[in-house]
XYZ file of C-alpha atoms in Angstrom:
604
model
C -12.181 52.584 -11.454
C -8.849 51.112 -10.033
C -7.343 53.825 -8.080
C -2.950 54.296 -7.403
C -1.806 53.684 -3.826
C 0.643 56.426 -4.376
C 1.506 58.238 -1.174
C 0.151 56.016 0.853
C 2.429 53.307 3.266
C 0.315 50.921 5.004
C 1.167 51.508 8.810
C 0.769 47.718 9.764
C -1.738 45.017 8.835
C -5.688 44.961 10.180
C -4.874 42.231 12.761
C -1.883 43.922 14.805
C -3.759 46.977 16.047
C -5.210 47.545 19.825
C -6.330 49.639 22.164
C -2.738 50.401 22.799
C -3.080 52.618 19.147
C -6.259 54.397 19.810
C -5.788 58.078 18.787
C -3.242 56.949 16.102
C -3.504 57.891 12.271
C -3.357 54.880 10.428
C -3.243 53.658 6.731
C -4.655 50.048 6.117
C -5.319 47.606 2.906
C -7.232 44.623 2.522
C -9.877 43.058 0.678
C -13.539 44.052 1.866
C -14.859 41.261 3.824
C -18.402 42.416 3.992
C -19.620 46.058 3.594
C -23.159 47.555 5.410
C -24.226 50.634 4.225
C -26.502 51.850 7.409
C -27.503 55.603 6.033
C -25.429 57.920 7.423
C -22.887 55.655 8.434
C -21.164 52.517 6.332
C -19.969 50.034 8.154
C -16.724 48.019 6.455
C -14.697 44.929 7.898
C -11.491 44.719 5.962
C -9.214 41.806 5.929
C -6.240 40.457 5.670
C -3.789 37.980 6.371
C -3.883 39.021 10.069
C -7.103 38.943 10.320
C -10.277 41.662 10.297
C -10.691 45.261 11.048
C -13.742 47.014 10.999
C -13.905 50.555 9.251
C -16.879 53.132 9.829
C -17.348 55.963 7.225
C -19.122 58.531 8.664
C -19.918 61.218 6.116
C -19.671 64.119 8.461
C -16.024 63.230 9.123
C -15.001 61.950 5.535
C -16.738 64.045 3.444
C -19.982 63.530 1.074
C -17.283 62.105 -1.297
C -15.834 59.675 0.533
C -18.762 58.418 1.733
C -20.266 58.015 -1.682
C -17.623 55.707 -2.595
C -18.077 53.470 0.313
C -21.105 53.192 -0.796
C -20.175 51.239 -3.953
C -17.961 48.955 -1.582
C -18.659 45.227 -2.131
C -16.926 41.883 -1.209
C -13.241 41.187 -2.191
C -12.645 44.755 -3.424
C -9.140 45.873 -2.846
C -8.627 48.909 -0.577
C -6.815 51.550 1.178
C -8.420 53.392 4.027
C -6.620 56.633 6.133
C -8.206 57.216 9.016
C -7.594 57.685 13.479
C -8.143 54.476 15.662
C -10.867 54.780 17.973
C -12.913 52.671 20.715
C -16.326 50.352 19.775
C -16.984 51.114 23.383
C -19.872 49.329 24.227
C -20.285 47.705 20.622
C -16.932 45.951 20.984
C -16.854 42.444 19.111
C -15.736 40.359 21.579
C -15.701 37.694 18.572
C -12.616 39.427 17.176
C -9.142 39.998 18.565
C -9.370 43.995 17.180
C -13.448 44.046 18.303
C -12.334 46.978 20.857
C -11.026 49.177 17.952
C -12.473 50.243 14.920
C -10.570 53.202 12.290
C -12.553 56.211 11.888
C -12.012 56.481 8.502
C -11.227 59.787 6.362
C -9.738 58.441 2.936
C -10.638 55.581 0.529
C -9.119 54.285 -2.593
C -10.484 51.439 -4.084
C -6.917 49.629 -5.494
C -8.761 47.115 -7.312
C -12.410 45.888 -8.034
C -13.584 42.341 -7.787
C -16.250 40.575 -10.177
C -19.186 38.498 -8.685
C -17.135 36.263 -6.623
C -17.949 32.263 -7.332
C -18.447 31.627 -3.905
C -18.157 33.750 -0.829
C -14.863 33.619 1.105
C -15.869 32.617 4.941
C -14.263 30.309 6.920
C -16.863 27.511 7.103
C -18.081 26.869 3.177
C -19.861 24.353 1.687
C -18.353 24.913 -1.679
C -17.529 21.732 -3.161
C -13.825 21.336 -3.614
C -13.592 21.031 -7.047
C -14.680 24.668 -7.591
C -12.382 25.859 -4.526
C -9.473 24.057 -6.669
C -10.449 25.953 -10.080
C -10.049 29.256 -8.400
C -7.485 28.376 -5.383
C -6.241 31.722 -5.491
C -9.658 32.820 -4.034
C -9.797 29.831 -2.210
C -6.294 30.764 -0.045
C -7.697 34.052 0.968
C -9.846 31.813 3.510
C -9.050 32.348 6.996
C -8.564 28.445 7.645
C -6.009 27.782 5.152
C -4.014 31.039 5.348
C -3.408 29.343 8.915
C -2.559 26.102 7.782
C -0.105 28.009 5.188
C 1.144 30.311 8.364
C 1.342 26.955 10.338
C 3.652 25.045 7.795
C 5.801 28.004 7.503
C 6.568 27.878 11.078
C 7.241 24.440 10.925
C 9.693 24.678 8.033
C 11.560 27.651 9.623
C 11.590 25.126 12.893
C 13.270 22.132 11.061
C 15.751 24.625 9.871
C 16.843 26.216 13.339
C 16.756 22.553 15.024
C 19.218 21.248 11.936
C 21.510 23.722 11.722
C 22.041 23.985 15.590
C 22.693 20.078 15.133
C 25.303 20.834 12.942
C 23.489 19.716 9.589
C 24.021 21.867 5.888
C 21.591 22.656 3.622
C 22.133 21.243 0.530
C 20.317 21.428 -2.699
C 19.800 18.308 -5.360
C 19.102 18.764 -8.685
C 15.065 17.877 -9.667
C 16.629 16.705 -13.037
C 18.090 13.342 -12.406
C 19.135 9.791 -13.675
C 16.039 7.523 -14.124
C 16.573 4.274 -11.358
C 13.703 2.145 -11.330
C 12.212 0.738 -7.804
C 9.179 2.225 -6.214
C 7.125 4.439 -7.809
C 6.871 5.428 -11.755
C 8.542 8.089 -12.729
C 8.020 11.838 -13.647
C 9.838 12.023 -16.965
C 10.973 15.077 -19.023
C 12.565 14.308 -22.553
C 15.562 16.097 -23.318
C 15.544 18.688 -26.548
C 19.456 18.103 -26.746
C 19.659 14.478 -26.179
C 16.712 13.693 -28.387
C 15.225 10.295 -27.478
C 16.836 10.529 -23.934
C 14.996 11.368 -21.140
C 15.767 12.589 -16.919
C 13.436 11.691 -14.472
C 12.070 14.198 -11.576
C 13.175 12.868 -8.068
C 11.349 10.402 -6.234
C 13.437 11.150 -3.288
C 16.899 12.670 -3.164
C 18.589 9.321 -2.037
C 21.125 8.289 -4.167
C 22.392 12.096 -4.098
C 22.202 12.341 -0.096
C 23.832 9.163 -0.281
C 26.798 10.379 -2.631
C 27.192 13.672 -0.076
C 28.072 11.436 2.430
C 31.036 10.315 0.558
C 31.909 13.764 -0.313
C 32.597 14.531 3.319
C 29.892 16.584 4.211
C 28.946 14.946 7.364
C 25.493 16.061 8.117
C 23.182 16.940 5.237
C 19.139 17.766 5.237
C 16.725 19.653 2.543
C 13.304 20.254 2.355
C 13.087 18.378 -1.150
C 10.858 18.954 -3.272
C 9.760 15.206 -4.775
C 7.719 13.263 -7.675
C 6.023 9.983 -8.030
C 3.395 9.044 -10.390
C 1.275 6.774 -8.285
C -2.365 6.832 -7.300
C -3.446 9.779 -5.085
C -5.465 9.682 -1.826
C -5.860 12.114 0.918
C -2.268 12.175 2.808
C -0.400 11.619 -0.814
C 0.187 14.348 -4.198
C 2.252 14.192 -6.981
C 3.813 16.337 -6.216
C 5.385 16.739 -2.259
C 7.792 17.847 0.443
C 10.454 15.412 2.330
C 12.215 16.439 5.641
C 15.233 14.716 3.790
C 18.228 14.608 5.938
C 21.559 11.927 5.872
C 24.088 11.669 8.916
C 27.843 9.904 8.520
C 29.490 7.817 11.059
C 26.048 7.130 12.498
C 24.051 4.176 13.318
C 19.943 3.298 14.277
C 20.252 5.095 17.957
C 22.312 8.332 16.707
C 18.831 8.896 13.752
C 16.313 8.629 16.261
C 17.835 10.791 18.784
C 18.299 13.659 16.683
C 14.902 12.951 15.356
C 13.434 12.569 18.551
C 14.965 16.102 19.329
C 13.439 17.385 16.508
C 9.652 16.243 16.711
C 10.192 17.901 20.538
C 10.976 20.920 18.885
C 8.394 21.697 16.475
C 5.261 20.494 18.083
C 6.546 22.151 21.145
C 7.258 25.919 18.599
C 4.466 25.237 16.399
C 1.822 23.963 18.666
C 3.153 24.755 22.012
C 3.147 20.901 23.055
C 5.368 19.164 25.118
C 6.212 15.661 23.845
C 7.680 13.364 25.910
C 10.804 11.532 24.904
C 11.869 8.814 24.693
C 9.902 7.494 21.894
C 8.019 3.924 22.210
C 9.813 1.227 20.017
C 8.450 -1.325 18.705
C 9.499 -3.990 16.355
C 7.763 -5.042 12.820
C 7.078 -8.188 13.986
C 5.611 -7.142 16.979
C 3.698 -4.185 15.266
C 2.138 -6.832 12.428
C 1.423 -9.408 15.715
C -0.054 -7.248 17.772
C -1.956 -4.240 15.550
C -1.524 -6.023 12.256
C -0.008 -3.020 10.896
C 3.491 -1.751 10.529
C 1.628 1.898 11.261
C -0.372 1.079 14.469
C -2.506 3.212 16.012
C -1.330 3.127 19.968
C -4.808 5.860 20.952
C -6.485 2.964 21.575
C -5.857 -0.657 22.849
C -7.879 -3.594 21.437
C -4.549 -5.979 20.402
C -4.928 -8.872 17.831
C -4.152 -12.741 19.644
C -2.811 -15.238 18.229
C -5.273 -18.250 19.112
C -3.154 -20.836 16.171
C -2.277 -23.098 18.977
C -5.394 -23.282 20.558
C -7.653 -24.351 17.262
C -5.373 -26.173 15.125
C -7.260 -29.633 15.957
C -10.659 -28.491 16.258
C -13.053 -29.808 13.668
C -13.448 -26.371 12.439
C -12.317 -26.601 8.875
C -11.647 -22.885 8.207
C -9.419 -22.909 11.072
C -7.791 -25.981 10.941
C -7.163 -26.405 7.160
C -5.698 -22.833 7.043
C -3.391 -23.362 9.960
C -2.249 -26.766 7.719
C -1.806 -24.747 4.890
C 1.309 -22.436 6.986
C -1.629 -19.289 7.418
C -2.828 -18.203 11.014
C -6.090 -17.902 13.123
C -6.421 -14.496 15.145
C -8.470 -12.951 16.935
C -9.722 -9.606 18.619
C -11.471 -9.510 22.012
C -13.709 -6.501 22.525
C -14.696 -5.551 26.002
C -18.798 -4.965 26.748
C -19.701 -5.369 23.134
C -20.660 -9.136 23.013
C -24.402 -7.600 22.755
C -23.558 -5.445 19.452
C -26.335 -5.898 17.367
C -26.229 -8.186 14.256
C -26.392 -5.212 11.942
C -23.261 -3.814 12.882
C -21.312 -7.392 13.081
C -22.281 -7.542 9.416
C -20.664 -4.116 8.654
C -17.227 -5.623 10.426
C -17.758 -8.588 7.922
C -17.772 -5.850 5.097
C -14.899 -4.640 6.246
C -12.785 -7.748 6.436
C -14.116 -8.784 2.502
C -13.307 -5.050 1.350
C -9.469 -5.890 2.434
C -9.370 -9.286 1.004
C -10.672 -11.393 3.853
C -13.264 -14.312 3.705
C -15.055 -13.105 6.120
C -15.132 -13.075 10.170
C -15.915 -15.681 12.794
C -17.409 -14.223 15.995
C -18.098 -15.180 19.545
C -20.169 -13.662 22.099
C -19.464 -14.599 25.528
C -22.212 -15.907 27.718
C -24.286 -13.686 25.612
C -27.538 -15.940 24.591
C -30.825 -15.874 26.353
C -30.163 -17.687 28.168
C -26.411 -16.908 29.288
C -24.759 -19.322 26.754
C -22.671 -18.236 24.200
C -23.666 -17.127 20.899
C -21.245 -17.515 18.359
C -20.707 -18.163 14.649
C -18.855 -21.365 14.146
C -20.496 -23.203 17.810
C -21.579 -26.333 16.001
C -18.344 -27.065 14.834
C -16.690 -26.588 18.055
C -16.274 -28.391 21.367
C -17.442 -26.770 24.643
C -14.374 -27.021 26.275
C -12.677 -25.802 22.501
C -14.790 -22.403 22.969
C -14.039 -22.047 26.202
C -10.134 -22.284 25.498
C -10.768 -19.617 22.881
C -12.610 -17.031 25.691
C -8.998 -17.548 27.866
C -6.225 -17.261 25.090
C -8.281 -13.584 24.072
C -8.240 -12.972 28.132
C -12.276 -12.146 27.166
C -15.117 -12.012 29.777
C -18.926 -12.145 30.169
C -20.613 -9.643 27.900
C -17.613 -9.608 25.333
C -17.029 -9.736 21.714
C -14.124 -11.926 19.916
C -14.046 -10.876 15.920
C -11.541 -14.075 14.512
C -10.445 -14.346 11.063
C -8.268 -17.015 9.741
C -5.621 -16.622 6.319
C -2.374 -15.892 5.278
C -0.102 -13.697 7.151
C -0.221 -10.543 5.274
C -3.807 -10.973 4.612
C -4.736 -12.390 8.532
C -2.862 -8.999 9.432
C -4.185 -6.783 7.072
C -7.971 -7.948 7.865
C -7.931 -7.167 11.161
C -5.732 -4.427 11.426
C -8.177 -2.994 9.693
C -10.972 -4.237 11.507
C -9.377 -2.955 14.620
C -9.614 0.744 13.538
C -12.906 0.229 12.800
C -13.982 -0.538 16.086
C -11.858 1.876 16.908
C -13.858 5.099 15.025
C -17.338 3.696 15.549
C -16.714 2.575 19.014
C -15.430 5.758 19.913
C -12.183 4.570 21.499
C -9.634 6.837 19.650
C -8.607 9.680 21.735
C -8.375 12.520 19.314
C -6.024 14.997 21.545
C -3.658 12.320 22.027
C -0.262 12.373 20.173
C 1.173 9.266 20.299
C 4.735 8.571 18.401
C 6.056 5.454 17.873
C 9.352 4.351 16.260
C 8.927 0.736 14.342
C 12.013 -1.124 14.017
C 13.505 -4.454 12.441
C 11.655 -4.607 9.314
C 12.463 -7.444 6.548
C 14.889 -6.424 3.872
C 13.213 -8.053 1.417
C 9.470 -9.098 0.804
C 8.050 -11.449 -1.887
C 5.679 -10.380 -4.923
C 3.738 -12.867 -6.242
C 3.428 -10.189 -9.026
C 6.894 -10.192 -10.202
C 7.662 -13.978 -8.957
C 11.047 -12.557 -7.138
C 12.056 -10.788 -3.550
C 11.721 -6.516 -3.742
C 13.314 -4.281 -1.316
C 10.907 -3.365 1.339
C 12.264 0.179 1.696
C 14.775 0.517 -1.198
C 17.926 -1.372 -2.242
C 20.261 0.774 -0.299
C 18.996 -0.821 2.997
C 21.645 -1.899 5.137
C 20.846 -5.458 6.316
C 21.291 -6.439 10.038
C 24.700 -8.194 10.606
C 23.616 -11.212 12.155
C 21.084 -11.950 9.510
C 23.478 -11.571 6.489
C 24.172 -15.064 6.459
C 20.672 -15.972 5.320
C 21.167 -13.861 2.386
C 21.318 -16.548 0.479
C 19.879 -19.921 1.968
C 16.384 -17.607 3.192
C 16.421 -14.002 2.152
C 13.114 -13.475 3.811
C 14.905 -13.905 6.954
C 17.094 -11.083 6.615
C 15.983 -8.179 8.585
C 17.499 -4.262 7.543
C 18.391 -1.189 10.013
C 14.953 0.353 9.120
C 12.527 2.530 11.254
C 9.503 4.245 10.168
C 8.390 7.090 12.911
C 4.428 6.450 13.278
C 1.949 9.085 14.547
C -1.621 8.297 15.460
C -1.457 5.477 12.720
C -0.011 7.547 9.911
C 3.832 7.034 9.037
C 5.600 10.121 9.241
C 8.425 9.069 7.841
C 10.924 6.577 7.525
C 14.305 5.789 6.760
C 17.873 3.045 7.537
C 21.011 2.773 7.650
C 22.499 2.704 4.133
C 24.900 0.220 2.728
C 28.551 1.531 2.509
C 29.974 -1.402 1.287
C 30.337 -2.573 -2.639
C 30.326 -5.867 -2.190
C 27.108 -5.899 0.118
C 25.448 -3.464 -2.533
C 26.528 -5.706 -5.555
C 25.504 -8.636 -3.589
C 21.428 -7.210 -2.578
C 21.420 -5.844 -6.180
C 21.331 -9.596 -7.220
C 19.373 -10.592 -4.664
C 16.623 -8.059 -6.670
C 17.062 -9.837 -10.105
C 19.631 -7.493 -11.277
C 22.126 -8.674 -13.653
C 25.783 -7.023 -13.127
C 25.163 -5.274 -16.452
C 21.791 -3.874 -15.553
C 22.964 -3.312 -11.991
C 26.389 -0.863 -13.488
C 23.574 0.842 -15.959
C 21.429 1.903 -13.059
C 23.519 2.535 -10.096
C 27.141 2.307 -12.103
C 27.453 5.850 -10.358
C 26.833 4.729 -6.895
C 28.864 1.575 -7.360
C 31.784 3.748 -8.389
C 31.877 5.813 -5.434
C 31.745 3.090 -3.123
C 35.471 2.155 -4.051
C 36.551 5.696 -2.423
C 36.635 5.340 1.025
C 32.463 6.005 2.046
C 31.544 6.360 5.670
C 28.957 4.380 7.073
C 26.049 6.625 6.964
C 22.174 6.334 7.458
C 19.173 9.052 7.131
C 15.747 9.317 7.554
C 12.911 11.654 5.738
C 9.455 13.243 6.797
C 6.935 13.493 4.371
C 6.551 17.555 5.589
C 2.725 17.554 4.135
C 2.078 14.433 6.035
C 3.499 16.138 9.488
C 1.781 19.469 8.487
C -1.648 17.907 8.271
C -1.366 16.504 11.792
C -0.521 19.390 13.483
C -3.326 21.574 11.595
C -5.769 18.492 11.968
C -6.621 19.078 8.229
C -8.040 15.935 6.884
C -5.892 16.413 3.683
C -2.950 17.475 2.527
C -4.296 19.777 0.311
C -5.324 21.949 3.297
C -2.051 22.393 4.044
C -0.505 22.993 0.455
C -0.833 26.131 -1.727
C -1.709 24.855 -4.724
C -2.585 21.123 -4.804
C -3.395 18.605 -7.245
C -6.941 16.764 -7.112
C -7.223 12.936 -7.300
C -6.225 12.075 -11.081
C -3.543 14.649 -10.849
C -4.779 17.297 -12.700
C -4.896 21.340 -11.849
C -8.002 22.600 -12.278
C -6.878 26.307 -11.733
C -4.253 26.389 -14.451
C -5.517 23.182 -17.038
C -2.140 21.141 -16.192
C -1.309 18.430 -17.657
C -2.355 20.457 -21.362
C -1.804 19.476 -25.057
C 1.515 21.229 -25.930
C 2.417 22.564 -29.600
C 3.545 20.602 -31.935
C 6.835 22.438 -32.479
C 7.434 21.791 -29.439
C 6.823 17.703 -29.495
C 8.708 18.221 -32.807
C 11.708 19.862 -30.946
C 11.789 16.906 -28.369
C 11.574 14.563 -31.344
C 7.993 12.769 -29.814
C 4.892 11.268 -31.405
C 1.975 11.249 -29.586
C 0.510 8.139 -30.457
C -3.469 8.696 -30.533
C -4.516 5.298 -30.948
C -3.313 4.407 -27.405
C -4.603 7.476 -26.281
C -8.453 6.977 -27.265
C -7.909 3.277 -26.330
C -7.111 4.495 -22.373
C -9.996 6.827 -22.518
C -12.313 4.461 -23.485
C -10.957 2.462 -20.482
């Protein structure tokens, strides 16, 4: 039976005693950890957030009642124990930061009892993660994650020091806001007042950071709480966290300074690292040239070369007819490896196909029997035409060139790819290395073949680069913006630009987008009317805090590093969400559920 706490103060929790507090009467809760019932003596760890304390019951000093009911002890129970720190002696746990102390106890009250637990809470589990999810609660009291949680806390308290001591406010947005297509879908709520109207949760706070610019503020950042129904994966939720912030008067060099003061100030609090500033910049262009990714991964070399120029009148159809048809042929030259087994050139081929490629050319240098080259496409090629090959990649005897030939986006894409590959089964990546990178000079706009128009890269409040405004018109796909994304280890961090202050500039990219001036006042009339009031230049950037909080626990999720996560189709298997509602409820809102469409996406 549940017993009251009354009377009792815990005097601190199980993980901040020492032998400094030997001889000192001491009140403690936690949750039972393990209990061992040894005879005359019962042996208890009790935990809590701080970590574990062991208890011993002995009966001769706690009395034959006492004892008995540490004898019904069992895991997860919720306790309070009196007792006197004393020394393990020679039985100290060296394992545990209080293994020199244990509490000698003298009273017990069990505060709660626990049911048979459905799985046991230790910090290595093989529980699969579905059942973790169903009863996260449980799941939280793990050792690992309670330090991920700690960890993100300190990083969150770290951001808001570093802000306000660089002269930033707080500000909140509201979460129910004015639907604006671009990006993402929407999180929608209907509206019981407005029947048949609806407000959408925030994809970002941009529009609103935006607007407290022209309200004077200056300096703004939040830690916003944001929506998107998309897809899931392992760094992405419904549900998230931005570092959101918005500067005035400010241009590309002014974000990344105070950004680059801020990632020196949390990994250096949180993890006690020193990173060193400035930050490497690199271009898009350069990024998608060299890595084939606008998120390389600078822990490891292994660049992509452009060998176009050098193949564009071989006999090689693949390679010529693509460079014809305005597409490129790179390559990737991979030191000592020209020997790598069949087998595992087939599983780079795999990869290239599983990102849309046709497949992959290789070459091994001077890698045959006897010393020739062995390579994929040789019949089709000249001697000399190889051999021109082997110097634009800069390869040498014993080495491995991977070449695929396509499209831009797609050349990029397939061996950007390709490149980490090599990269993790190669074992190139150094995994204690933290290395930032600021990419630069994206494209404002980039073309869907999907929707047959241009789409903002970023968003439609890009600001484009001066010098490229002309082409606004004549070659939009020309124009580059004042963008950056900050890059970690290959993962964007976070990104952001300098916004467009200007109507004109605003109407004018609005068009470029396909909207009409009536659809573009509908949407944004809000913004558009503000812009007529005098609005600083301004620009911002935003973290996506999960994202940065993963990296520094080196989770491989961001569900280790949030309380109460989502799993893949965006369901919560603790609480049942999303759930059928009433009907009075649907009634209230004035929506039909429409179960024909609803049995026809199941059966989907």
């Amino acid at each position: 039976m549940a017993e009251s706490m009354l009377g009792l103060k815990r005097t601190a929790r199980c993980g901040e005693f020492s032998v400094n507090d030997i001889g000192k009467e001491v009140t403690v809760m936690g949750w039972v950890q393990k209990s061992r019932n040894k005879g005359g003596l019962v042996f208890t760890d009790l935990r809590d957030r701080s970590g574990i304390l062991q208890i011993i019951f002995e009966e001769d000093v706690c009395g034959s009642e006492v004892f008995a009911k540490a004898g019904t002890l069992k895991n997860e129970y919720c306790i309070a124990v009196k007792g006197n720190i004393r020394s393990r002696g020679k039985d100290a746990n060296t394992e545990l930061a209080t293994g020199a102390i244990e509490v000698e106890a003298k009273e017990l009250r069990i505060l709660s009892e626990s049911a048979v637990l459905p799985f046991q809470i230790e910090a290595d589990t093989n529980t699969r993660e579905e059942l973790r999810l169903q009863y996260r609660y449980l799941d939280l009291r793990r050792p690992p994650l309670q330090k991920n949680i700690f960890l993100r806390h300190k990083l969150c308290i770290a951001v808001r020091n570093y802000m306000d001591e660089q002269g930033f406010l707080e500000i909140e947005t509201p979460t129910f806001i004015k639907s604006t297509p671009e990006g993402a879908r929407d999180y929608l709520v209907p509206s019981r007042v407005h029947q048949g109207e609806f407000y959408a949760l925030p994809q970002s706070p941009q529009l609103l950071k935006q607007l407290l610019m022209c309200s004077g503020f200056d300096r703004y950042f939040q830690l916003a709480r944001c929506y998107r129904d998309e897809d899931l994966r392992a760094d992405r939720q419904p549900e998230f966290t931005q570092i959101d912030m918005e500067l005035s008067f400010a241009d590309v060099d002014d974000v990344i300074a105070v950004n680059e003061g801020l990632i020196k100030r949390i990994w250096k609090e949180v993890l006690g690292v020193d990173i060193e500033l400035p930050i490497e910049r690199m271009t898009w262009q350069t990024a998608m040239d060299k890595y084939g990714s606008d998120k390389p991964d600078l822990r490891f070399d292994l660049p992509i070369t452009d060998i176009s120029d050098v193949v564009k009148d071989c006999e090689f159809s693949v390679f010529a007819d693509t460079i014809k048809n305005g597409g490129y042929v790179r390559a990737i030259c991979v030191p000592g490896e020209g020997h790598m087994p069949r087998k595992k050139i087939d599983a780079l081929v795999d990869v290239a196909k599983y990102y849309g490629g046709k497949g992959l050319a290789y070459l091994c240098v001077n890698c045959g029997e006897n010393g020739e080259h062995k390579c994929s496409f040789a019949k089709f090629m000249k001697p000399e035409e190889l051999e021109a090959i082997i110097k634009a990649c800069g390869a040498k005897e014993g080495d491995l060139i991977v070449i695929a030939a396509d499209k831009f986006t797609k050349v990029c894409q397939v061996l950007g790819n390709v490149r980490l590959e090599l990269g993790k089964t190669l074992g190139l990546i150094d995994q204690g290395a933290w290395r930032f990178l600021w990419i630069t000079e994206f494209p404002l706009l980039e073309w869907s073949e999907e929707e047959n128009r241009f789409m903002a890269m970023h968003h439609p409040f890009t600001s484009p680069m001066e010098e490229d405004w002309e082409y606004i018109d004549s070659d939009p796909g020309r124009v580059r913006a004042k963008a950056y994304d900050i890059v970690l280890n290959g993962t964007e961090l976070g990104g952001g630009s300098v916004r467009i202050h200007r109507a004109d500039i605003q109407e004018k990219m609005l068009e470029v987008l396909g909207f009409t001036p009536e659809k573009a006042q509908s949407q944004f009339g809000f913004l558009l009317e503000a812009f007529k009031y005098g609005v600083p230049p301004h620009a911002g950037l935003a973290y996506g805090l999960d994202r940065v909080a993963m990296w520094m626990a080196g989770a491989d999720s961001i569900r280790d590093v949030m309380a109460f996560p989502k799993i893949k189709d965006a369901s919560d298997l603790m609480m049942g969400a999303p759930s059928v509602v009433d009907k009075q409820q649907l009634i209230d809102l004035a929506i039909k559920v429409d179960e024909d469409i609803i049995n026809k996406n199941k059966e989907k």
